[in-house]
Amino acid sequence: MLTFSLLVLVFLENEIHAEIFDNEMVTLRNDVSRLVNENKIMKAQLYDFQRMKSKMLEFERNLKGLNQTQTYILDDIEEFRSTQKRQSSSSEVIAFHAYLANSISSLGYHHPITFETEMTNKGSAYNHYTGTFTVPETGIYVFTWTLVVKLTLCATELVLNNSIIGESYPDSEHDADNASATEIVIREAEVGDAVFVRAKSGCSSIRSDTVTRSSFSGWKL
């Protein structure tokens, strides 16, 4: 009887140990499963971190490239400003303004009008003896001339070499008052071109005195 009781106790103890073992195995499996899941999560996080690190490195490279490009642009701007400053300081102003000292009359057909009194002649390209402006530099020029007449009319032309590039026609033939006309021409001209004003027809007199001036001007843009 005692032996049977011992056997029962041993059996029960083994059952208890088996149940404990089973519980521990379940716990262990759960721990392993949890660790596997955590490992997957950590791998995913590590992958995301590596991608983020790669993007950060790429961003730093791009930022460095942008900074370098900005430096190049700033250098180019500074060089452009320096060039503009040098050109501005080295470019000579070309401009002239001359007028008739006195009224003139009896101008023949195609007779050049000599505006002999210089007020401005920057570049020394205007000849007050001939009334001709000789272009010193190729470029765009502005030419303007003003003529005043009284009791007459006077058709004139602005001539570049042999080409007519502008015309003026003040008319006071039937009016006791003065009549004046101002014309402006903007034209490209080349080195050596000659520009002057000449009478066209019916130009018997041009007024120029202390009250009013007939003049010829021009400048390079």
PDB file of C-alpha atoms in Angstrom:
ATOM      1  CA  MET A   1       0.000   0.000   0.000  1.00  0.00           C
ATOM      2  CA  LEU A   2       2.841   2.313   0.820  1.00  0.00           C
ATOM      3  CA  THR A   3       4.527   1.498  -2.432  1.00  0.00           C
ATOM      4  CA  PHE A   4       1.399   2.365  -4.386  1.00  0.00           C
ATOM      5  CA  SER A   5       1.100   5.659  -2.597  1.00  0.00           C
ATOM      6  CA  LEU A   6       4.685   6.472  -3.441  1.00  0.00           C
ATOM      7  CA  LEU A   7       4.057   5.632  -7.047  1.00  0.00           C
ATOM      8  CA  VAL A   8       1.029   7.896  -7.095  1.00  0.00           C
ATOM      9  CA  LEU A   9       3.044  10.706  -5.574  1.00  0.00           C
ATOM     10  CA  VAL A  10       5.810  10.223  -8.117  1.00  0.00           C
ATOM     11  CA  PHE A  11       3.262  10.215 -10.931  1.00  0.00           C
ATOM     12  CA  LEU A  12       1.607  13.351  -9.656  1.00  0.00           C
ATOM     13  CA  GLU A  13       4.961  15.045  -9.247  1.00  0.00           C
ATOM     14  CA  ASN A  14       5.889  14.108 -12.797  1.00  0.00           C
ATOM     15  CA  GLU A  15       2.576  15.455 -14.042  1.00  0.00           C
ATOM     16  CA  ILE A  16       3.182  18.692 -12.204  1.00  0.00           C
ATOM     17  CA  HIS A  17       6.689  18.944 -13.660  1.00  0.00           C
ATOM     18  CA  ALA A  18       5.354  18.144 -17.124  1.00  0.00           C
ATOM     19  CA  GLU A  19       2.716  20.873 -16.828  1.00  0.00           C
ATOM     20  CA  ILE A  20       5.318  23.323 -15.595  1.00  0.00           C
ATOM     21  CA  PHE A  21       7.576  22.321 -18.482  1.00  0.00           C
ATOM     22  CA  ASP A  22       4.738  22.751 -20.952  1.00  0.00           C
ATOM     23  CA  ASN A  23       3.963  26.172 -19.538  1.00  0.00           C
ATOM     24  CA  GLU A  24       7.615  27.144 -19.719  1.00  0.00           C
ATOM     25  CA  MET A  25       7.772  25.897 -23.313  1.00  0.00           C
ATOM     26  CA  VAL A  26       4.728  27.967 -24.203  1.00  0.00           C
ATOM     27  CA  THR A  27       6.310  30.975 -22.536  1.00  0.00           C
ATOM     28  CA  LEU A  28       9.577  30.276 -24.330  1.00  0.00           C
ATOM     29  CA  ARG A  29       7.810  29.944 -27.681  1.00  0.00           C
ATOM     30  CA  ASN A  30       6.002  33.220 -27.031  1.00  0.00           C
ATOM     31  CA  ASP A  31       9.296  34.865 -26.121  1.00  0.00           C
ATOM     32  CA  VAL A  32      10.922  33.485 -29.258  1.00  0.00           C
ATOM     33  CA  SER A  33       7.995  34.677 -31.384  1.00  0.00           C
ATOM     34  CA  ARG A  34       8.161  38.103 -29.739  1.00  0.00           C
ATOM     35  CA  LEU A  35      11.912  38.266 -30.307  1.00  0.00           C
ATOM     36  CA  VAL A  36      11.448  37.263 -33.952  1.00  0.00           C
ATOM     37  CA  ASN A  37       8.858  40.016 -34.406  1.00  0.00           C
ATOM     38  CA  GLU A  38      11.064  42.535 -32.612  1.00  0.00           C
ATOM     39  CA  ASN A  39      13.968  41.456 -34.815  1.00  0.00           C
ATOM     40  CA  LYS A  40      11.846  42.056 -37.919  1.00  0.00           C
ATOM     41  CA  ILE A  41      10.849  45.463 -36.595  1.00  0.00           C
ATOM     42  CA  MET A  42      14.475  46.324 -35.808  1.00  0.00           C
ATOM     43  CA  LYS A  43      15.552  45.182 -39.271  1.00  0.00           C
ATOM     44  CA  ALA A  44      12.862  47.376 -40.825  1.00  0.00           C
ATOM     45  CA  GLN A  45      13.921  50.298 -38.633  1.00  0.00           C
ATOM     46  CA  LEU A  46      17.559  49.673 -39.526  1.00  0.00           C
ATOM     47  CA  TYR A  47      16.629  49.635 -43.227  1.00  0.00           C
ATOM     48  CA  ASP A  48      14.705  52.898 -42.814  1.00  0.00           C
ATOM     49  CA  PHE A  49      17.635  54.388 -40.926  1.00  0.00           C
ATOM     50  CA  GLN A  50      20.058  53.358 -43.669  1.00  0.00           C
ATOM     51  CA  ARG A  51      17.759  54.855 -46.311  1.00  0.00           C
ATOM     52  CA  MET A  52      17.476  58.044 -44.275  1.00  0.00           C
ATOM     53  CA  LYS A  53      21.244  58.144 -43.861  1.00  0.00           C
ATOM     54  CA  SER A  54      21.691  57.672 -47.606  1.00  0.00           C
ATOM     55  CA  LYS A  55      19.228  60.483 -48.308  1.00  0.00           C
ATOM     56  CA  MET A  56      20.990  62.723 -45.807  1.00  0.00           C
ATOM     57  CA  LEU A  57      24.330  62.068 -47.506  1.00  0.00           C
ATOM     58  CA  GLU A  58      22.763  62.792 -50.897  1.00  0.00           C
ATOM     59  CA  PHE A  59      21.195  65.980 -49.512  1.00  0.00           C
ATOM     60  CA  GLU A  60      24.564  67.082 -48.120  1.00  0.00           C
ATOM     61  CA  ARG A  61      26.190  66.460 -51.506  1.00  0.00           C
ATOM     62  CA  ASN A  62      23.442  68.420 -53.276  1.00  0.00           C
ATOM     63  CA  LEU A  63      23.694  71.223 -50.733  1.00  0.00           C
ATOM     64  CA  LYS A  64      27.436  71.360 -51.227  1.00  0.00           C
ATOM     65  CA  GLY A  65      26.891  71.493 -54.984  1.00  0.00           C
ATOM     66  CA  LEU A  66      24.329  74.296 -54.592  1.00  0.00           C
ATOM     67  CA  ASN A  67      26.712  76.251 -52.388  1.00  0.00           C
ATOM     68  CA  GLN A  68      29.436  75.818 -54.984  1.00  0.00           C
ATOM     69  CA  THR A  69      27.058  76.895 -57.754  1.00  0.00           C
ATOM     70  CA  GLN A  70      26.025  79.930 -55.712  1.00  0.00           C
ATOM     71  CA  THR A  71      29.684  80.813 -55.287  1.00  0.00           C
ATOM     72  CA  TYR A  72      30.222  80.553 -59.054  1.00  0.00           C
ATOM     73  CA  ILE A  73      27.152  82.735 -59.712  1.00  0.00           C
ATOM     74  CA  LEU A  74      28.282  85.368 -57.219  1.00  0.00           C
ATOM     75  CA  ASP A  75      31.741  85.343 -58.794  1.00  0.00           C
ATOM     76  CA  ASP A  76      30.185  85.764 -62.261  1.00  0.00           C
ATOM     77  CA  ILE A  77      28.016  88.649 -61.029  1.00  0.00           C
ATOM     78  CA  GLU A  78      31.019  90.350 -59.470  1.00  0.00           C
ATOM     79  CA  GLU A  79      33.052  89.865 -62.637  1.00  0.00           C
ATOM     80  CA  PHE A  80      30.174  91.263 -64.737  1.00  0.00           C
ATOM     81  CA  ARG A  81      29.910  94.311 -62.478  1.00  0.00           C
ATOM     82  CA  SER A  82      33.653  94.859 -62.667  1.00  0.00           C
ATOM     83  CA  THR A  83      33.553  94.565 -66.460  1.00  0.00           C
ATOM     84  CA  GLN A  84      30.643  97.002 -66.674  1.00  0.00           C
ATOM     85  CA  LYS A  85      32.468  99.422 -64.402  1.00  0.00           C
ATOM     86  CA  ARG A  86      35.629  99.187 -66.503  1.00  0.00           C
ATOM     87  CA  GLN A  87      33.669  99.671 -69.705  1.00  0.00           C
ATOM     88  CA  SER A  88      31.759 102.616 -68.251  1.00  0.00           C
ATOM     89  CA  SER A  89      34.927 104.275 -67.057  1.00  0.00           C
ATOM     90  CA  SER A  90      36.809 103.608 -70.290  1.00  0.00           C
ATOM     91  CA  SER A  91      34.019 104.482 -72.771  1.00  0.00           C
ATOM     92  CA  GLU A  92      34.333 108.024 -74.072  1.00  0.00           C
ATOM     93  CA  VAL A  93      31.209 110.142 -74.254  1.00  0.00           C
ATOM     94  CA  ILE A  94      30.330 111.086 -77.824  1.00  0.00           C
ATOM     95  CA  ALA A  95      27.991 114.063 -78.096  1.00  0.00           C
ATOM     96  CA  PHE A  96      27.794 117.390 -79.880  1.00  0.00           C
ATOM     97  CA  HIS A  97      25.568 120.448 -80.021  1.00  0.00           C
ATOM     98  CA  ALA A  98      26.074 123.412 -82.338  1.00  0.00           C
ATOM     99  CA  TYR A  99      23.951 126.296 -83.560  1.00  0.00           C
ATOM    100  CA  LEU A 100      23.947 129.048 -86.156  1.00  0.00           C
ATOM    101  CA  ALA A 101      25.561 132.188 -84.779  1.00  0.00           C
ATOM    102  CA  ASN A 102      23.488 134.355 -87.127  1.00  0.00           C
ATOM    103  CA  SER A 103      20.566 134.058 -89.492  1.00  0.00           C
ATOM    104  CA  ILE A 104      21.463 132.877 -92.980  1.00  0.00           C
ATOM    105  CA  SER A 105      19.771 133.268 -96.353  1.00  0.00           C
ATOM    106  CA  SER A 106      19.944 132.279-100.001  1.00  0.00           C
ATOM    107  CA  LEU A 107      20.664 128.595 -99.463  1.00  0.00           C
ATOM    108  CA  GLY A 108      20.972 126.706-102.716  1.00  0.00           C
ATOM    109  CA  TYR A 109      19.675 123.234-103.484  1.00  0.00           C
ATOM    110  CA  HIS A 110      21.537 120.604-101.384  1.00  0.00           C
ATOM    111  CA  HIS A 111      23.601 123.306 -99.731  1.00  0.00           C
ATOM    112  CA  PRO A 112      25.045 121.982 -96.411  1.00  0.00           C
ATOM    113  CA  ILE A 113      24.030 124.022 -93.377  1.00  0.00           C
ATOM    114  CA  THR A 114      27.053 124.845 -91.255  1.00  0.00           C
ATOM    115  CA  PHE A 115      26.166 125.187 -87.577  1.00  0.00           C
ATOM    116  CA  GLU A 116      29.403 126.909 -86.705  1.00  0.00           C
ATOM    117  CA  THR A 117      29.020 127.675 -82.991  1.00  0.00           C
ATOM    118  CA  GLU A 118      29.873 124.670 -80.830  1.00  0.00           C
ATOM    119  CA  MET A 119      28.480 124.352 -77.336  1.00  0.00           C
ATOM    120  CA  THR A 120      29.406 120.692 -76.875  1.00  0.00           C
ATOM    121  CA  ASN A 121      31.739 118.470 -78.871  1.00  0.00           C
ATOM    122  CA  LYS A 122      32.650 115.452 -76.746  1.00  0.00           C
ATOM    123  CA  GLY A 123      34.784 113.126 -78.812  1.00  0.00           C
ATOM    124  CA  SER A 124      35.694 115.958 -81.231  1.00  0.00           C
ATOM    125  CA  ALA A 125      33.724 114.309 -84.039  1.00  0.00           C
ATOM    126  CA  TYR A 126      31.793 117.408 -85.150  1.00  0.00           C
ATOM    127  CA  ASN A 127      33.442 119.789 -87.612  1.00  0.00           C
ATOM    128  CA  HIS A 128      32.057 123.305 -87.181  1.00  0.00           C
ATOM    129  CA  TYR A 129      33.720 124.426 -90.413  1.00  0.00           C
ATOM    130  CA  THR A 130      31.739 121.984 -92.559  1.00  0.00           C
ATOM    131  CA  GLY A 131      28.767 121.203 -90.301  1.00  0.00           C
ATOM    132  CA  THR A 132      29.555 117.483 -90.594  1.00  0.00           C
ATOM    133  CA  PHE A 133      29.615 114.896 -87.815  1.00  0.00           C
ATOM    134  CA  THR A 134      32.004 112.031 -88.622  1.00  0.00           C
ATOM    135  CA  VAL A 135      31.082 108.881 -86.700  1.00  0.00           C
ATOM    136  CA  PRO A 136      34.033 107.872 -84.457  1.00  0.00           C
ATOM    137  CA  GLU A 137      32.556 104.579 -83.179  1.00  0.00           C
ATOM    138  CA  THR A 138      30.053 102.149 -84.654  1.00  0.00           C
ATOM    139  CA  GLY A 139      26.809 102.170 -82.696  1.00  0.00           C
ATOM    140  CA  ILE A 140      23.317 103.624 -82.305  1.00  0.00           C
ATOM    141  CA  TYR A 141      23.128 107.420 -82.522  1.00  0.00           C
ATOM    142  CA  VAL A 142      20.463 110.044 -81.931  1.00  0.00           C
ATOM    143  CA  PHE A 143      20.429 113.092 -84.214  1.00  0.00           C
ATOM    144  CA  THR A 144      18.144 116.086 -83.875  1.00  0.00           C
ATOM    145  CA  TRP A 145      17.992 119.465 -85.562  1.00  0.00           C
ATOM    146  CA  THR A 146      15.799 122.512 -85.040  1.00  0.00           C
ATOM    147  CA  LEU A 147      15.193 125.199 -87.662  1.00  0.00           C
ATOM    148  CA  VAL A 148      13.370 128.509 -87.239  1.00  0.00           C
ATOM    149  CA  VAL A 149      11.977 130.498 -90.184  1.00  0.00           C
ATOM    150  CA  LYS A 150       9.901 133.666 -90.597  1.00  0.00           C
ATOM    151  CA  LEU A 151       7.806 134.658 -93.610  1.00  0.00           C
ATOM    152  CA  THR A 152       9.262 131.756 -95.551  1.00  0.00           C
ATOM    153  CA  LEU A 153       9.540 127.998 -95.687  1.00  0.00           C
ATOM    154  CA  CYS A 154      12.624 125.815 -95.544  1.00  0.00           C
ATOM    155  CA  ALA A 155      12.789 122.139 -96.430  1.00  0.00           C
ATOM    156  CA  THR A 156      15.890 120.383 -95.104  1.00  0.00           C
ATOM    157  CA  GLU A 157      17.269 116.859 -95.031  1.00  0.00           C
ATOM    158  CA  LEU A 158      19.406 114.910 -92.601  1.00  0.00           C
ATOM    159  CA  VAL A 159      21.942 112.988 -94.654  1.00  0.00           C
ATOM    160  CA  LEU A 160      24.095 110.005 -93.725  1.00  0.00           C
ATOM    161  CA  ASN A 161      26.755 109.711 -96.428  1.00  0.00           C
ATOM    162  CA  ASN A 162      24.543 109.822 -99.541  1.00  0.00           C
ATOM    163  CA  SER A 163      21.319 108.591 -97.910  1.00  0.00           C
ATOM    164  CA  ILE A 164      18.518 110.815 -96.643  1.00  0.00           C
ATOM    165  CA  ILE A 165      17.559 109.611 -93.147  1.00  0.00           C
ATOM    166  CA  GLY A 166      15.318 112.487 -92.040  1.00  0.00           C
ATOM    167  CA  GLU A 167      13.443 115.569 -93.298  1.00  0.00           C
ATOM    168  CA  SER A 168      12.143 118.814 -91.812  1.00  0.00           C
ATOM    169  CA  TYR A 169       9.745 121.430 -93.242  1.00  0.00           C
ATOM    170  CA  PRO A 170       9.048 124.541 -91.128  1.00  0.00           C
ATOM    171  CA  ASP A 171       6.665 126.889 -92.955  1.00  0.00           C
ATOM    172  CA  SER A 172       5.655 130.460 -92.062  1.00  0.00           C
ATOM    173  CA  GLU A 173       5.349 131.713 -95.628  1.00  0.00           C
ATOM    174  CA  HIS A 174       1.786 132.913 -95.073  1.00  0.00           C
ATOM    175  CA  ASP A 175       2.151 133.870 -91.428  1.00  0.00           C
ATOM    176  CA  ALA A 176       3.929 136.806 -89.813  1.00  0.00           C
ATOM    177  CA  ASP A 177       4.983 134.648 -86.852  1.00  0.00           C
ATOM    178  CA  ASN A 178       8.020 132.434 -86.621  1.00  0.00           C
ATOM    179  CA  ALA A 179       7.699 128.782 -87.473  1.00  0.00           C
ATOM    180  CA  SER A 180      10.007 126.111 -86.131  1.00  0.00           C
ATOM    181  CA  ALA A 181      10.429 122.408 -86.654  1.00  0.00           C
ATOM    182  CA  THR A 182      12.420 119.869 -84.665  1.00  0.00           C
ATOM    183  CA  GLU A 183      13.113 116.398 -85.978  1.00  0.00           C
ATOM    184  CA  ILE A 184      14.732 113.423 -84.231  1.00  0.00           C
ATOM    185  CA  VAL A 185      16.333 110.431 -85.931  1.00  0.00           C
ATOM    186  CA  ILE A 186      17.716 107.321 -84.213  1.00  0.00           C
ATOM    187  CA  ARG A 187      20.021 105.438 -86.516  1.00  0.00           C
ATOM    188  CA  GLU A 188      22.836 102.908 -86.472  1.00  0.00           C
ATOM    189  CA  ALA A 189      26.015 104.350 -87.946  1.00  0.00           C
ATOM    190  CA  GLU A 190      29.462 102.957 -88.642  1.00  0.00           C
ATOM    191  CA  VAL A 191      32.911 104.388 -88.127  1.00  0.00           C
ATOM    192  CA  GLY A 192      33.667 107.016 -90.775  1.00  0.00           C
ATOM    193  CA  ASP A 193      30.043 107.741 -91.735  1.00  0.00           C
ATOM    194  CA  ALA A 194      29.339 111.438 -92.361  1.00  0.00           C
ATOM    195  CA  VAL A 195      26.125 113.000 -91.031  1.00  0.00           C
ATOM    196  CA  PHE A 196      25.004 116.546 -91.853  1.00  0.00           C
ATOM    197  CA  VAL A 197      21.968 118.755 -92.532  1.00  0.00           C
ATOM    198  CA  ARG A 198      21.413 120.273 -95.967  1.00  0.00           C
ATOM    199  CA  ALA A 199      18.842 122.480 -97.679  1.00  0.00           C
ATOM    200  CA  LYS A 200      16.401 120.690 -99.920  1.00  0.00           C
ATOM    201  CA  SER A 201      14.391 123.335-101.765  1.00  0.00           C
ATOM    202  CA  GLY A 202      12.671 126.644-101.165  1.00  0.00           C
ATOM    203  CA  CYS A 203      15.000 127.453 -98.267  1.00  0.00           C
ATOM    204  CA  SER A 204      15.517 131.190 -98.665  1.00  0.00           C
ATOM    205  CA  SER A 205      16.493 131.914 -95.058  1.00  0.00           C
ATOM    206  CA  ILE A 206      16.926 130.412 -91.578  1.00  0.00           C
ATOM    207  CA  ARG A 207      16.615 132.490 -88.445  1.00  0.00           C
ATOM    208  CA  SER A 208      19.102 132.242 -85.581  1.00  0.00           C
ATOM    209  CA  ASP A 209      19.817 135.045 -83.127  1.00  0.00           C
ATOM    210  CA  THR A 210      19.771 135.869 -79.426  1.00  0.00           C
ATOM    211  CA  VAL A 211      16.015 135.300 -79.310  1.00  0.00           C
ATOM    212  CA  THR A 212      15.853 131.902 -80.998  1.00  0.00           C
ATOM    213  CA  ARG A 213      18.433 129.412 -82.199  1.00  0.00           C
ATOM    214  CA  SER A 214      18.574 126.995 -85.100  1.00  0.00           C
ATOM    215  CA  SER A 215      20.725 124.067 -84.008  1.00  0.00           C
ATOM    216  CA  PHE A 216      22.060 120.585 -84.751  1.00  0.00           C
ATOM    217  CA  SER A 217      22.820 117.940 -82.095  1.00  0.00           C
ATOM    218  CA  GLY A 218      23.722 114.285 -81.795  1.00  0.00           C
ATOM    219  CA  TRP A 219      24.980 111.674 -79.353  1.00  0.00           C
ATOM    220  CA  LYS A 220      25.810 107.990 -79.116  1.00  0.00           C
ATOM    221  CA  LEU A 221      23.535 105.777 -77.027  1.00  0.00           C
TER     222      LEU A 221
END
